[in-house]
Coordinates of C-alpha atoms in Angstrom, one line a residue:
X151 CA -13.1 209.6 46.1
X152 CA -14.4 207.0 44.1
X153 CA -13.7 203.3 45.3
X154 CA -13.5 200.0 43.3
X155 CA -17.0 198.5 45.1
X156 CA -16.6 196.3 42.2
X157 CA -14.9 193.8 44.2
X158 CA -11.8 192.0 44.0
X159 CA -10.0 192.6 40.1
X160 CA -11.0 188.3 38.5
X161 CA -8.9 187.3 35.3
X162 CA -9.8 184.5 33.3
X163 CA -6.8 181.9 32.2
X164 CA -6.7 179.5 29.3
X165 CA -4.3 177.2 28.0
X166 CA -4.3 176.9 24.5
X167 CA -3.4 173.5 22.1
X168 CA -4.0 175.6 18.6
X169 CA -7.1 177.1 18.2
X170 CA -8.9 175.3 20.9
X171 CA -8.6 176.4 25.3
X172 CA -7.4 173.0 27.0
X173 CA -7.9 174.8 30.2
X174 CA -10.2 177.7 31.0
X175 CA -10.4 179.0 34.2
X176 CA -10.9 182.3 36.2
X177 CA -10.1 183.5 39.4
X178 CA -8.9 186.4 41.6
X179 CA -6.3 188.7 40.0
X180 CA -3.1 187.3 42.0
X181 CA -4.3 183.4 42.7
X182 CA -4.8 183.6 38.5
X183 CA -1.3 185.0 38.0
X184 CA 0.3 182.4 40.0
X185 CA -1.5 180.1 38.0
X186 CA -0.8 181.4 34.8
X187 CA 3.0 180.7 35.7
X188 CA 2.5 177.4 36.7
X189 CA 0.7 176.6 33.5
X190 CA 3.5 178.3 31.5
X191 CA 6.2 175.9 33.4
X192 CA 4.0 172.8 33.0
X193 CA 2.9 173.1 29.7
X194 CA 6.0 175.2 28.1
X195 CA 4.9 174.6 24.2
X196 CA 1.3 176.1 24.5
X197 CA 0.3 179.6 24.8
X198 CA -1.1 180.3 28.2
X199 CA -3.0 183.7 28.3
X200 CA -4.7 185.6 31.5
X201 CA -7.2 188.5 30.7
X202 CA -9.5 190.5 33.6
X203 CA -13.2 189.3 34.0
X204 CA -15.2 192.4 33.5
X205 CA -18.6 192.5 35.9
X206 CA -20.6 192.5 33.0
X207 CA -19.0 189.8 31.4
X208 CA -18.3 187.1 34.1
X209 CA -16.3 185.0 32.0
X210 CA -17.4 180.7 31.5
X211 CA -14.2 180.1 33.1
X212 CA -14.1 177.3 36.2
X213 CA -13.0 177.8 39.6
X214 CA -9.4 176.9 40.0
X215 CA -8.5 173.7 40.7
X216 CA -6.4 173.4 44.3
X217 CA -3.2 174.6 44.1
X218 CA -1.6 171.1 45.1
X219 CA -2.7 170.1 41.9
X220 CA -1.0 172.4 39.7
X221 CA 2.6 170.8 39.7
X222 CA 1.2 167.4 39.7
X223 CA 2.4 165.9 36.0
X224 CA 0.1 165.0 33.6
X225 CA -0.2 160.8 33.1

């Protein structure tokens, strides 16, 4: 009966200009999905990726930003 006592499944997201992460953030497995797709609608020309946070590798990534913020257009 083993249990994930791991804790809640964390994915890091990035959005990418080239080569180099614009954006690089991780949190919670469904709160960094959502995010991903907002990303993906906001920024449509650059790749957005989302990859799990291992517990031995917590990722640099920053916590989210508020959600209001994530349709808000770029000046």
């Amino acid at each position: 009966m083993g249990g994930d006592h791991a804790g809640p499944q964390r994915r890091r997201v990035r959005v990418w200009f080239g080569e180099h992460a614009v954006a690089d953030y991780c949190a919670e497995a469904e709160l960094a999905d959502r995010y991903a797709a907002a990303m993906s609608r906001r920024f449509a020309g650059l790749r957005v990726t989302s990859e799990p946070v291992s517990a031995a590798d917590p990722g640099t990534g920053r916590p989210l930003p508020g959600e209001r913020l994530w349709e808000v257009a770029p000046k």
